[in-house]
Amino acid sequence: MRVLVISDIHANLTALEAVLDAAPTHDAVWCLGDLVGYGPDPNECVERVSRLEELVCLIGNHDQAAMGQIPRSRFNRDAGSVIAWTESALTDQTRAFLDTLPSRVTMDNFTLAHGSPNQPVWEYILDPVTADRNFEAMKTDYALVGHSHLPLIFQRPFDTSYASLRPIQWDEAMPLSPRMILNPGSVGQPRDGDPRASFAMLDTEDETWEMCRAEYNVNEVQLRILEAGLPERQALRLIGGW
Ligand code: ZN
């Protein structure tokens, strides 16, 4: 099965459409959460994702916050103000869809979570120590996570007792080898210095993972952010990828 893996769309419809256009043929879509927050198109993004075929979609911390399930005080001022705007913008239909989303799912040999397998909504896996804690508790060989907006691959083979970071090779199918925690990066707000939308293609039969980028019209989204009255910083960061 060929799976398009996306995460952290953050209400950026232009980036989402670019990824869907750029993605090679696939049989399923796995979306790792944070469909809304930061960006200007929350309802449009949820509607577009909900129409994807063979979809597995998880809830993220921004989705939960926009539903009033996490207090805004847990976010920084900027993110909190966008959450308030998003909360008031969400339609009943969008809420109904977000309300169905699970926080952790197991698909064959893959654990899917927004943050981490251990703490699916809040924990960031940014370092080998946190990766190790998760490897120790994982019941599958692989975990797919988002949340940090950084394309990352941690590996910890069975004969090793510590996790390490693996360099990313773009546009190249990398063979999967047990065990790994993989982050496809962010569709709508990349933070690795590259403004292009980030995603991954997973082949569960060939057992390969390919990291990809899709260019999109950032200026168009920046204008919509400003028109919506959202913080200027959220527009600025898209062009620098931070
Ligand atoms: Zn996010």
PDB file of N, CA, C and O in Angstrom, residues 93-164:
ATOM      1  N   GLN A  93     -20.072  21.810  11.136  1.00  0.00           N
ATOM      2  CA  GLN A  93     -19.616  20.659  10.365  1.00  0.00           C
ATOM      3  C   GLN A  93     -18.142  20.354  10.651  1.00  0.00           C
ATOM      4  O   GLN A  93     -17.749  19.199  10.812  1.00  0.00           O
ATOM      5  N   THR A  94     -17.327  21.399  10.723  1.00  0.00           N
ATOM      6  CA  THR A  94     -15.906  21.229  11.029  1.00  0.00           C
ATOM      7  C   THR A  94     -15.735  20.631  12.423  1.00  0.00           C
ATOM      8  O   THR A  94     -14.976  19.684  12.623  1.00  0.00           O
ATOM      9  N   ARG A  95     -16.471  21.188  13.386  1.00  0.00           N
ATOM     10  CA  ARG A  95     -16.396  20.666  14.764  1.00  0.00           C
ATOM     11  C   ARG A  95     -16.790  19.201  14.819  1.00  0.00           C
ATOM     12  O   ARG A  95     -16.144  18.401  15.496  1.00  0.00           O
ATOM     13  N   ALA A  96     -17.850  18.860  14.083  1.00  0.00           N
ATOM     14  CA  ALA A  96     -18.346  17.479  14.116  1.00  0.00           C
ATOM     15  C   ALA A  96     -17.266  16.532  13.590  1.00  0.00           C
ATOM     16  O   ALA A  96     -17.059  15.445  14.131  1.00  0.00           O
ATOM     17  N   PHE A  97     -16.540  16.963  12.539  1.00  0.00           N
ATOM     18  CA  PHE A  97     -15.478  16.107  11.997  1.00  0.00           C
ATOM     19  C   PHE A  97     -14.325  15.996  12.999  1.00  0.00           C
ATOM     20  O   PHE A  97     -13.861  14.893  13.313  1.00  0.00           O
ATOM     21  N   LEU A  98     -13.865  17.131  13.518  1.00  0.00           N
ATOM     22  CA  LEU A  98     -12.727  17.114  14.464  1.00  0.00           C
ATOM     23  C   LEU A  98     -13.055  16.267  15.690  1.00  0.00           C
ATOM     24  O   LEU A  98     -12.189  15.607  16.256  1.00  0.00           O
ATOM     25  N   ASP A  99     -14.324  16.300  16.063  1.00  0.00           N
ATOM     26  CA  ASP A  99     -14.766  15.577  17.246  1.00  0.00           C
ATOM     27  C   ASP A  99     -14.644  14.054  17.104  1.00  0.00           C
ATOM     28  O   ASP A  99     -14.615  13.343  18.103  1.00  0.00           O
ATOM     29  N   THR A 100     -14.556  13.571  15.869  1.00  0.00           N
ATOM     30  CA  THR A 100     -14.482  12.116  15.664  1.00  0.00           C
ATOM     31  C   THR A 100     -13.034  11.607  15.701  1.00  0.00           C
ATOM     32  O   THR A 100     -12.805  10.401  15.668  1.00  0.00           O
ATOM     33  N   LEU A 101     -12.056  12.534  15.720  1.00  0.00           N
ATOM     34  CA  LEU A 101     -10.666  12.109  15.484  1.00  0.00           C
ATOM     35  C   LEU A 101     -10.018  11.490  16.722  1.00  0.00           C
ATOM     36  O   LEU A 101     -10.095  12.051  17.821  1.00  0.00           O
ATOM     37  N   PRO A 102      -9.348  10.363  16.556  1.00  0.00           N
ATOM     38  CA  PRO A 102      -8.653   9.726  17.680  1.00  0.00           C
ATOM     39  C   PRO A 102      -7.289  10.371  17.914  1.00  0.00           C
ATOM     40  O   PRO A 102      -6.778  11.099  17.063  1.00  0.00           O
ATOM     41  N   SER A 103      -6.689  10.106  19.071  1.00  0.00           N
ATOM     42  CA  SER A 103      -5.372  10.687  19.346  1.00  0.00           C
ATOM     43  C   SER A 103      -4.233   9.703  19.058  1.00  0.00           C
ATOM     44  O   SER A 103      -3.076  10.105  18.976  1.00  0.00           O
ATOM     45  N   ARG A 104      -4.559   8.426  18.920  1.00  0.00           N
ATOM     46  CA  ARG A 104      -3.511   7.446  18.605  1.00  0.00           C
ATOM     47  C   ARG A 104      -4.151   6.285  17.862  1.00  0.00           C
ATOM     48  O   ARG A 104      -5.247   5.848  18.238  1.00  0.00           O
ATOM     49  N   VAL A 105      -3.471   5.801  16.826  1.00  0.00           N
ATOM     50  CA  VAL A 105      -4.020   4.713  16.022  1.00  0.00           C
ATOM     51  C   VAL A 105      -2.880   3.766  15.684  1.00  0.00           C
ATOM     52  O   VAL A 105      -1.740   4.205  15.461  1.00  0.00           O
ATOM     53  N   THR A 106      -3.157   2.472  15.651  1.00  0.00           N
ATOM     54  CA  THR A 106      -2.148   1.521  15.175  1.00  0.00           C
ATOM     55  C   THR A 106      -2.607   0.969  13.836  1.00  0.00           C
ATOM     56  O   THR A 106      -3.729   0.491  13.706  1.00  0.00           O
ATOM     57  N   MET A 107      -1.742   1.081  12.836  1.00  0.00           N
ATOM     58  CA  MET A 107      -2.015   0.544  11.506  1.00  0.00           C
ATOM     59  C   MET A 107      -0.918  -0.477  11.226  1.00  0.00           C
ATOM     60  O   MET A 107       0.237  -0.088  10.983  1.00  0.00           O
ATOM     61  N   ASP A 108      -1.239  -1.756  11.290  1.00  0.00           N
ATOM     62  CA  ASP A 108      -0.248  -2.826  11.135  1.00  0.00           C
ATOM     63  C   ASP A 108       0.948  -2.573  12.054  1.00  0.00           C
ATOM     64  O   ASP A 108       0.796  -2.527  13.250  1.00  0.00           O
ATOM     65  N   ASN A 109       2.103  -2.311  11.417  1.00  0.00           N
ATOM     66  CA  ASN A 109       3.333  -2.164  12.201  1.00  0.00           C
ATOM     67  C   ASN A 109       3.668  -0.697  12.503  1.00  0.00           C
ATOM     68  O   ASN A 109       4.798  -0.364  12.820  1.00  0.00           O
ATOM     69  N   PHE A 110       2.663   0.182  12.369  1.00  0.00           N
ATOM     70  CA  PHE A 110       2.899   1.618  12.542  1.00  0.00           C
ATOM     71  C   PHE A 110       1.994   2.185  13.629  1.00  0.00           C
ATOM     72  O   PHE A 110       0.771   1.991  13.572  1.00  0.00           O
ATOM     73  N   THR A 111       2.586   2.871  14.596  1.00  0.00           N
ATOM     74  CA  THR A 111       1.793   3.625  15.567  1.00  0.00           C
ATOM     75  C   THR A 111       1.723   5.059  15.069  1.00  0.00           C
ATOM     76  O   THR A 111       2.763   5.653  14.754  1.00  0.00           O
ATOM     77  N   LEU A 112       0.534   5.611  14.985  1.00  0.00           N
ATOM     78  CA  LEU A 112       0.353   6.986  14.513  1.00  0.00           C
ATOM     79  C   LEU A 112      -0.085   7.865  15.674  1.00  0.00           C
ATOM     80  O   LEU A 112      -1.010   7.488  16.424  1.00  0.00           O
ATOM     81  N   ALA A 113       0.573   9.004  15.837  1.00  0.00           N
ATOM     82  CA  ALA A 113       0.187   9.953  16.881  1.00  0.00           C
ATOM     83  C   ALA A 113       0.618  11.344  16.437  1.00  0.00           C
ATOM     84  O   ALA A 113       1.559  11.483  15.657  1.00  0.00           O
ATOM     85  N   HIS A 114      -0.040  12.383  16.950  1.00  0.00           N
ATOM     86  CA  HIS A 114       0.385  13.736  16.585  1.00  0.00           C
ATOM     87  C   HIS A 114       1.729  14.068  17.238  1.00  0.00           C
ATOM     88  O   HIS A 114       2.661  14.499  16.577  1.00  0.00           O
ATOM     89  N   GLY A 115       1.817  13.860  18.552  1.00  0.00           N
ATOM     90  CA  GLY A 115       3.030  14.242  19.276  1.00  0.00           C
ATOM     91  C   GLY A 115       4.005  13.095  19.441  1.00  0.00           C
ATOM     92  O   GLY A 115       5.091  13.093  18.874  1.00  0.00           O
ATOM     93  N   SER A 116       3.614  12.094  20.223  1.00  0.00           N
ATOM     94  CA  SER A 116       4.470  10.930  20.443  1.00  0.00           C
ATOM     95  C   SER A 116       3.582   9.745  20.809  1.00  0.00           C
ATOM     96  O   SER A 116       2.460   9.942  21.269  1.00  0.00           O
ATOM     97  N   PRO A 117       4.078   8.520  20.638  1.00  0.00           N
ATOM     98  CA  PRO A 117       3.270   7.365  21.047  1.00  0.00           C
ATOM     99  C   PRO A 117       2.935   7.409  22.542  1.00  0.00           C
ATOM    100  O   PRO A 117       1.831   7.042  22.948  1.00  0.00           O
ATOM    101  N   ASN A 118       3.872   7.880  23.363  1.00  0.00           N
ATOM    102  CA  ASN A 118       3.626   7.924  24.807  1.00  0.00           C
ATOM    103  C   ASN A 118       2.603   8.971  25.210  1.00  0.00           C
ATOM    104  O   ASN A 118       1.750   8.734  26.054  1.00  0.00           O
ATOM    105  N   GLN A 119       2.746  10.177  24.643  1.00  0.00           N
ATOM    106  CA  GLN A 119       1.815  11.271  24.952  1.00  0.00           C
ATOM    107  C   GLN A 119       1.340  11.843  23.635  1.00  0.00           C
ATOM    108  O   GLN A 119       1.922  12.800  23.116  1.00  0.00           O
ATOM    109  N   PRO A 120       0.287  11.250  23.078  1.00  0.00           N
ATOM    110  CA  PRO A 120      -0.061  11.492  21.676  1.00  0.00           C
ATOM    111  C   PRO A 120      -0.356  12.935  21.292  1.00  0.00           C
ATOM    112  O   PRO A 120      -0.167  13.296  20.146  1.00  0.00           O
ATOM    113  N   VAL A 121      -0.789  13.758  22.225  1.00  0.00           N
ATOM    114  CA  VAL A 121      -1.140  15.112  21.796  1.00  0.00           C
ATOM    115  C   VAL A 121      -0.072  16.152  22.143  1.00  0.00           C
ATOM    116  O   VAL A 121       0.159  17.091  21.401  1.00  0.00           O
ATOM    117  N   TRP A 122       0.646  15.973  23.246  1.00  0.00           N
ATOM    118  CA  TRP A 122       1.494  17.066  23.725  1.00  0.00           C
ATOM    119  C   TRP A 122       3.001  16.887  23.599  1.00  0.00           C
ATOM    120  O   TRP A 122       3.746  17.841  23.512  1.00  0.00           O
ATOM    121  N   GLU A 123       3.498  15.665  23.648  1.00  0.00           N
ATOM    122  CA  GLU A 123       4.952  15.510  23.711  1.00  0.00           C
ATOM    123  C   GLU A 123       5.618  15.732  22.353  1.00  0.00           C
ATOM    124  O   GLU A 123       5.165  15.220  21.335  1.00  0.00           O
ATOM    125  N   TYR A 124       6.718  16.486  22.353  1.00  0.00           N
ATOM    126  CA  TYR A 124       7.520  16.677  21.147  1.00  0.00           C
ATOM    127  C   TYR A 124       8.659  15.660  21.166  1.00  0.00           C
ATOM    128  O   TYR A 124       9.335  15.528  22.179  1.00  0.00           O
ATOM    129  N   ILE A 125       8.897  14.997  20.032  1.00  0.00           N
ATOM    130  CA  ILE A 125      10.097  14.148  19.950  1.00  0.00           C
ATOM    131  C   ILE A 125      11.130  14.905  19.131  1.00  0.00           C
ATOM    132  O   ILE A 125      11.082  14.945  17.901  1.00  0.00           O
ATOM    133  N   LEU A 126      12.053  15.550  19.850  1.00  0.00           N
ATOM    134  CA  LEU A 126      13.058  16.388  19.194  1.00  0.00           C
ATOM    135  C   LEU A 126      14.468  15.899  19.459  1.00  0.00           C
ATOM    136  O   LEU A 126      15.420  16.378  18.842  1.00  0.00           O
ATOM    137  N   ASP A 127      14.628  14.993  20.421  1.00  0.00           N
ATOM    138  CA  ASP A 127      15.967  14.559  20.809  1.00  0.00           C
ATOM    139  C   ASP A 127      15.973  13.052  21.045  1.00  0.00           C
ATOM    140  O   ASP A 127      14.926  12.453  21.304  1.00  0.00           O
ATOM    141  N   PRO A 128      17.166  12.438  20.987  1.00  0.00           N
ATOM    142  CA  PRO A 128      17.248  10.981  21.138  1.00  0.00           C
ATOM    143  C   PRO A 128      16.754  10.466  22.496  1.00  0.00           C
ATOM    144  O   PRO A 128      16.254   9.349  22.579  1.00  0.00           O
ATOM    145  N   VAL A 129      16.859  11.284  23.554  1.00  0.00           N
ATOM    146  CA  VAL A 129      16.420  10.818  24.881  1.00  0.00           C
ATOM    147  C   VAL A 129      14.902  10.619  24.886  1.00  0.00           C
ATOM    148  O   VAL A 129      14.388   9.592  25.348  1.00  0.00           O
ATOM    149  N   THR A 130      14.180  11.593  24.345  1.00  0.00           N
ATOM    150  CA  THR A 130      12.721  11.464  24.262  1.00  0.00           C
ATOM    151  C   THR A 130      12.351  10.334  23.307  1.00  0.00           C
ATOM    152  O   THR A 130      11.416   9.568  23.557  1.00  0.00           O
ATOM    153  N   ALA A 131      13.108  10.233  22.205  1.00  0.00           N
ATOM    154  CA  ALA A 131      12.847   9.137  21.261  1.00  0.00           C
ATOM    155  C   ALA A 131      13.019   7.796  21.968  1.00  0.00           C
ATOM    156  O   ALA A 131      12.192   6.891  21.826  1.00  0.00           O
ATOM    157  N   ASP A 132      14.068   7.677  22.771  1.00  0.00           N
ATOM    158  CA  ASP A 132      14.330   6.424  23.494  1.00  0.00           C
ATOM    159  C   ASP A 132      13.182   6.026  24.404  1.00  0.00           C
ATOM    160  O   ASP A 132      12.797   4.862  24.456  1.00  0.00           O
ATOM    161  N   ARG A 133      12.663   7.004  25.146  1.00  0.00           N
ATOM    162  CA  ARG A 133      11.538   6.700  26.050  1.00  0.00           C
ATOM    163  C   ARG A 133      10.368   6.130  25.258  1.00  0.00           C
ATOM    164  O   ARG A 133       9.644   5.260  25.718  1.00  0.00           O
ATOM    165  N   ASN A 134      10.198   6.643  24.053  1.00  0.00           N
ATOM    166  CA  ASN A 134       9.093   6.158  23.218  1.00  0.00           C
ATOM    167  C   ASN A 134       9.407   4.806  22.593  1.00  0.00           C
ATOM    168  O   ASN A 134       8.548   3.936  22.536  1.00  0.00           O
ATOM    169  N   PHE A 135      10.656   4.635  22.137  1.00  0.00           N
ATOM    170  CA  PHE A 135      11.042   3.330  21.579  1.00  0.00           C
ATOM    171  C   PHE A 135      10.808   2.233  22.620  1.00  0.00           C
ATOM    172  O   PHE A 135      10.339   1.148  22.301  1.00  0.00           O
ATOM    173  N   GLU A 136      11.141   2.534  23.880  1.00  0.00           N
ATOM    174  CA  GLU A 136      11.014   1.516  24.921  1.00  0.00           C
ATOM    175  C   GLU A 136       9.572   1.066  25.125  1.00  0.00           C
ATOM    176  O   GLU A 136       9.317  -0.089  25.458  1.00  0.00           O
ATOM    177  N   ALA A 137       8.633   1.987  24.892  1.00  0.00           N
ATOM    178  CA  ALA A 137       7.223   1.640  25.139  1.00  0.00           C
ATOM    179  C   ALA A 137       6.483   1.201  23.875  1.00  0.00           C
ATOM    180  O   ALA A 137       5.353   0.713  23.958  1.00  0.00           O
ATOM    181  N   MET A 138       7.126   1.353  22.717  1.00  0.00           N
ATOM    182  CA  MET A 138       6.417   1.091  21.450  1.00  0.00           C
ATOM    183  C   MET A 138       6.152  -0.395  21.230  1.00  0.00           C
ATOM    184  O   MET A 138       7.025  -1.224  21.433  1.00  0.00           O
ATOM    185  N   LYS A 139       4.924  -0.685  20.762  1.00  0.00           N
ATOM    186  CA  LYS A 139       4.571  -2.076  20.489  1.00  0.00           C
ATOM    187  C   LYS A 139       4.680  -2.391  19.001  1.00  0.00           C
ATOM    188  O   LYS A 139       4.471  -3.527  18.582  1.00  0.00           O
ATOM    189  N   THR A 140       4.955  -1.374  18.193  1.00  0.00           N
ATOM    190  CA  THR A 140       5.152  -1.574  16.752  1.00  0.00           C
ATOM    191  C   THR A 140       6.602  -1.215  16.413  1.00  0.00           C
ATOM    192  O   THR A 140       7.283  -0.548  17.199  1.00  0.00           O
ATOM    193  N   ASP A 141       7.051  -1.617  15.230  1.00  0.00           N
ATOM    194  CA  ASP A 141       8.429  -1.287  14.844  1.00  0.00           C
ATOM    195  C   ASP A 141       8.585   0.190  14.478  1.00  0.00           C
ATOM    196  O   ASP A 141       9.681   0.744  14.559  1.00  0.00           O
ATOM    197  N   TYR A 142       7.470   0.788  14.022  1.00  0.00           N
ATOM    198  CA  TYR A 142       7.564   2.163  13.526  1.00  0.00           C
ATOM    199  C   TYR A 142       6.513   3.045  14.175  1.00  0.00           C
ATOM    200  O   TYR A 142       5.415   2.586  14.483  1.00  0.00           O
ATOM    201  N   ALA A 143       6.881   4.315  14.355  1.00  0.00           N
ATOM    202  CA  ALA A 143       5.899   5.311  14.786  1.00  0.00           C
ATOM    203  C   ALA A 143       5.974   6.486  13.821  1.00  0.00           C
ATOM    204  O   ALA A 143       7.068   6.863  13.370  1.00  0.00           O
ATOM    205  N   LEU A 144       4.824   7.049  13.484  1.00  0.00           N
ATOM    206  CA  LEU A 144       4.753   8.237  12.647  1.00  0.00           C
ATOM    207  C   LEU A 144       4.188   9.364  13.502  1.00  0.00           C
ATOM    208  O   LEU A 144       3.103   9.210  14.069  1.00  0.00           O
ATOM    209  N   VAL A 145       4.921  10.469  13.592  1.00  0.00           N
ATOM    210  CA  VAL A 145       4.488  11.587  14.425  1.00  0.00           C
ATOM    211  C   VAL A 145       4.671  12.914  13.681  1.00  0.00           C
ATOM    212  O   VAL A 145       5.418  12.993  12.704  1.00  0.00           O
ATOM    213  N   GLY A 146       3.989  13.948  14.182  1.00  0.00           N
ATOM    214  CA  GLY A 146       4.148  15.296  13.636  1.00  0.00           C
ATOM    215  C   GLY A 146       4.534  16.227  14.774  1.00  0.00           C
ATOM    216  O   GLY A 146       5.457  15.945  15.531  1.00  0.00           O
ATOM    217  N   HIS A 147       3.795  17.372  14.896  1.00  0.00           N
ATOM    218  CA  HIS A 147       3.844  18.252  16.061  1.00  0.00           C
ATOM    219  C   HIS A 147       5.026  19.217  16.069  1.00  0.00           C
ATOM    220  O   HIS A 147       4.858  20.393  16.354  1.00  0.00           O
ATOM    221  N   SER A 148       6.258  18.760  15.765  1.00  0.00           N
ATOM    222  CA  SER A 148       7.416  19.663  15.822  1.00  0.00           C
ATOM    223  C   SER A 148       7.562  20.470  14.540  1.00  0.00           C
ATOM    224  O   SER A 148       8.323  21.431  14.501  1.00  0.00           O
ATOM    225  N   HIS A 149       6.877  20.090  13.497  1.00  0.00           N
ATOM    226  CA  HIS A 149       6.986  20.739  12.177  1.00  0.00           C
ATOM    227  C   HIS A 149       8.379  20.550  11.579  1.00  0.00           C
ATOM    228  O   HIS A 149       8.779  21.310  10.703  1.00  0.00           O
ATOM    229  N   LEU A 150       9.116  19.583  12.065  1.00  0.00           N
ATOM    230  CA  LEU A 150      10.469  19.316  11.557  1.00  0.00           C
ATOM    231  C   LEU A 150      10.526  17.913  10.964  1.00  0.00           C
ATOM    232  O   LEU A 150      10.152  16.944  11.638  1.00  0.00           O
ATOM    233  N   PRO A 151      10.998  17.803   9.717  1.00  0.00           N
ATOM    234  CA  PRO A 151      11.190  16.462   9.161  1.00  0.00           C
ATOM    235  C   PRO A 151      12.314  15.781   9.935  1.00  0.00           C
ATOM    236  O   PRO A 151      13.447  16.268   9.954  1.00  0.00           O
ATOM    237  N   LEU A 152      12.001  14.668  10.615  1.00  0.00           N
ATOM    238  CA  LEU A 152      12.995  14.004  11.463  1.00  0.00           C
ATOM    239  C   LEU A 152      12.853  12.487  11.350  1.00  0.00           C
ATOM    240  O   LEU A 152      11.740  11.984  11.187  1.00  0.00           O
ATOM    241  N   ILE A 153      13.975  11.800  11.448  1.00  0.00           N
ATOM    242  CA  ILE A 153      13.938  10.336  11.517  1.00  0.00           C
ATOM    243  C   ILE A 153      14.856   9.882  12.651  1.00  0.00           C
ATOM    244  O   ILE A 153      16.067  10.144  12.616  1.00  0.00           O
ATOM    245  N   PHE A 154      14.268   9.252  13.657  1.00  0.00           N
ATOM    246  CA  PHE A 154      15.062   8.637  14.727  1.00  0.00           C
ATOM    247  C   PHE A 154      15.088   7.142  14.488  1.00  0.00           C
ATOM    248  O   PHE A 154      14.072   6.555  14.102  1.00  0.00           O
ATOM    249  N   GLN A 155      16.239   6.525  14.733  1.00  0.00           N
ATOM    250  CA  GLN A 155      16.289   5.074  14.584  1.00  0.00           C
ATOM    251  C   GLN A 155      16.927   4.441  15.814  1.00  0.00           C
ATOM    252  O   GLN A 155      17.746   5.052  16.490  1.00  0.00           O
ATOM    253  N   ARG A 156      16.485   3.242  16.105  1.00  0.00           N
ATOM    254  CA  ARG A 156      17.076   2.478  17.198  1.00  0.00           C
ATOM    255  C   ARG A 156      16.932   0.995  16.861  1.00  0.00           C
ATOM    256  O   ARG A 156      15.925   0.356  17.194  1.00  0.00           O
ATOM    257  N   PRO A 157      17.938   0.442  16.151  1.00  0.00           N
ATOM    258  CA  PRO A 157      17.867  -0.976  15.792  1.00  0.00           C
ATOM    259  C   PRO A 157      17.771  -1.843  17.052  1.00  0.00           C
ATOM    260  O   PRO A 157      18.171  -1.415  18.134  1.00  0.00           O
ATOM    261  N   PHE A 158      17.249  -3.063  16.906  1.00  0.00           N
ATOM    262  CA  PHE A 158      17.047  -3.942  18.065  1.00  0.00           C
ATOM    263  C   PHE A 158      18.349  -4.228  18.820  1.00  0.00           C
ATOM    264  O   PHE A 158      18.345  -4.446  20.009  1.00  0.00           O
ATOM    265  N   ASP A 159      19.478  -4.239  18.083  1.00  0.00           N
ATOM    266  CA  ASP A 159      20.741  -4.561  18.759  1.00  0.00           C
ATOM    267  C   ASP A 159      21.424  -3.328  19.359  1.00  0.00           C
ATOM    268  O   ASP A 159      22.594  -3.366  19.735  1.00  0.00           O
ATOM    269  N   THR A 160      20.693  -2.211  19.405  1.00  0.00           N
ATOM    270  CA  THR A 160      21.258  -0.971  19.951  1.00  0.00           C
ATOM    271  C   THR A 160      20.395  -0.507  21.120  1.00  0.00           C
ATOM    272  O   THR A 160      19.184  -0.692  21.100  1.00  0.00           O
ATOM    273  N   SER A 161      21.031   0.119  22.102  1.00  0.00           N
ATOM    274  CA  SER A 161      20.245   0.532  23.267  1.00  0.00           C
ATOM    275  C   SER A 161      20.039   2.047  23.313  1.00  0.00           C
ATOM    276  O   SER A 161      19.633   2.587  24.318  1.00  0.00           O
ATOM    277  N   TYR A 162      20.351   2.734  22.221  1.00  0.00           N
ATOM    278  CA  TYR A 162      20.110   4.177  22.215  1.00  0.00           C
ATOM    279  C   TYR A 162      19.651   4.608  20.820  1.00  0.00           C
ATOM    280  O   TYR A 162      19.985   3.987  19.802  1.00  0.00           O
ATOM    281  N   ALA A 163      18.868   5.685  20.798  1.00  0.00           N
ATOM    282  CA  ALA A 163      18.344   6.206  19.534  1.00  0.00           C
ATOM    283  C   ALA A 163      19.315   7.196  18.909  1.00  0.00           C
ATOM    284  O   ALA A 163      20.091   7.839  19.620  1.00  0.00           O
ATOM    285  N   SER A 164      19.298   7.310  17.594  1.00  0.00           N
ATOM    286  CA  SER A 164      20.104   8.333  16.926  1.00  0.00           C
ATOM    287  C   SER A 164      19.292   8.951  15.796  1.00  0.00           C
ATOM    288  O   SER A 164      18.328   8.365  15.307  1.00  0.00           O
TER     289      SER A 164
END
